[in-house]
Amino acid sequence: MGLTREQAAGKIMVALDYADAAAAERLLQELQGIPCYMKVGMQLFYAAGPSFVEELKKKGYLVFLDVKMHDIPNTVKGGANSVTKLGVDMFNVHAAGGAAMMEAALEGVDAALLSGQVRPAVIAVTQLTSTSQATLNNEIGIAGTVEDAVIRYAQLAKQAGLSGVVASPMEVEAIKAACGASFQTVTPGIRPSGAALNDQSRIMTPREALNQGTDYMVIGRPITAADEPRTALESIIEELI
């Protein structure tokens, strides 16, 4: 069964990789009315702050706060508590921080819910889509294939009680096989046909990623750097339908 337009839009997370709120606002104006997720990463969050996230929520957007928490458990617990109070719908931690750290993130969420917040999905970063096997083995110091490392981290995240993981679309089928169909996958490294690869090394087109079974796809420059961002996003939605 095919996706509706709204379902297709809801699978797309537009990466607001901008230096300031004003630049992001211009894109938001262009994309107004399309019910996609907005992903706020480090650059924009550090520049524009929590108030920008609150403004996105007031405008009715679903928000994925992509700040990849990775610290001692108590610090991550506090960070998770703070971002839950912001009203984000999803945020992430690094699976490399270990099970106790991921469990602490959920404790921080639970404490924030006492003030009436909606529970966000907490997901774990496995390996970045810029990580090649040579980088994994020779620099990070993890043996085996990238997929092996991703699956191990995904299983750890599931055991810790998280909702899903960030991974390359190439690993989605293996993650679902190892962790179950309901375990969510958020996949960067999505490039529409003909788009520049930039610094991604493990990529797929939106339709290919959908066919793999991914739940959400993060798309940045193919939309944000397009001459007509709305047209670019609409064409991706059409591709998914």
PDB file of C-alpha atoms in Angstrom, residues 22 25 38 41-42 45 50-51 77 87 94 118 120 139 152 170 185 188 203 224 234:
ATOM      1  CA  ALA A  22      17.243  34.085  10.507  1.00  0.00           C
ATOM      2  CA  GLU A  25      13.382  31.118   9.285  1.00  0.00           C
ATOM      3  CA  MET A  38      12.490  19.640  11.472  1.00  0.00           C
ATOM      4  CA  GLY A  41      21.534  20.112  14.935  1.00  0.00           C
ATOM      5  CA  MET A  42      24.468  21.459  16.896  1.00  0.00           C
ATOM      6  CA  PHE A  45      21.051  24.920  18.506  1.00  0.00           C
ATOM      7  CA  PRO A  50      16.372  26.625  23.200  1.00  0.00           C
ATOM      8  CA  SER A  51      14.044  29.488  22.232  1.00  0.00           C
ATOM      9  CA  LYS A  77      20.374  12.478  32.589  1.00  0.00           C
ATOM     10  CA  GLY A  87       9.013  19.856  24.194  1.00  0.00           C
ATOM     11  CA  HIS A  94      25.574   8.214  21.513  1.00  0.00           C
ATOM     12  CA  VAL A 118       4.942  14.697  26.189  1.00  0.00           C
ATOM     13  CA  PRO A 120       9.994  12.242  23.308  1.00  0.00           C
ATOM     14  CA  GLU A 139      41.051   5.290  13.851  1.00  0.00           C
ATOM     15  CA  ARG A 152      25.882  -4.280  18.286  1.00  0.00           C
ATOM     16  CA  MET A 170      22.268   0.373   4.300  1.00  0.00           C
ATOM     17  CA  THR A 185      15.519   3.793  12.293  1.00  0.00           C
ATOM     18  CA  PRO A 188      20.877  10.302   7.254  1.00  0.00           C
ATOM     19  CA  ILE A 203      24.041   6.698   1.059  1.00  0.00           C
ATOM     20  CA  THR A 224      18.222  23.480   1.992  1.00  0.00           C
ATOM     21  CA  GLU A 234       7.758  18.255  -2.896  1.00  0.00           C
TER      22      GLU A 234
END
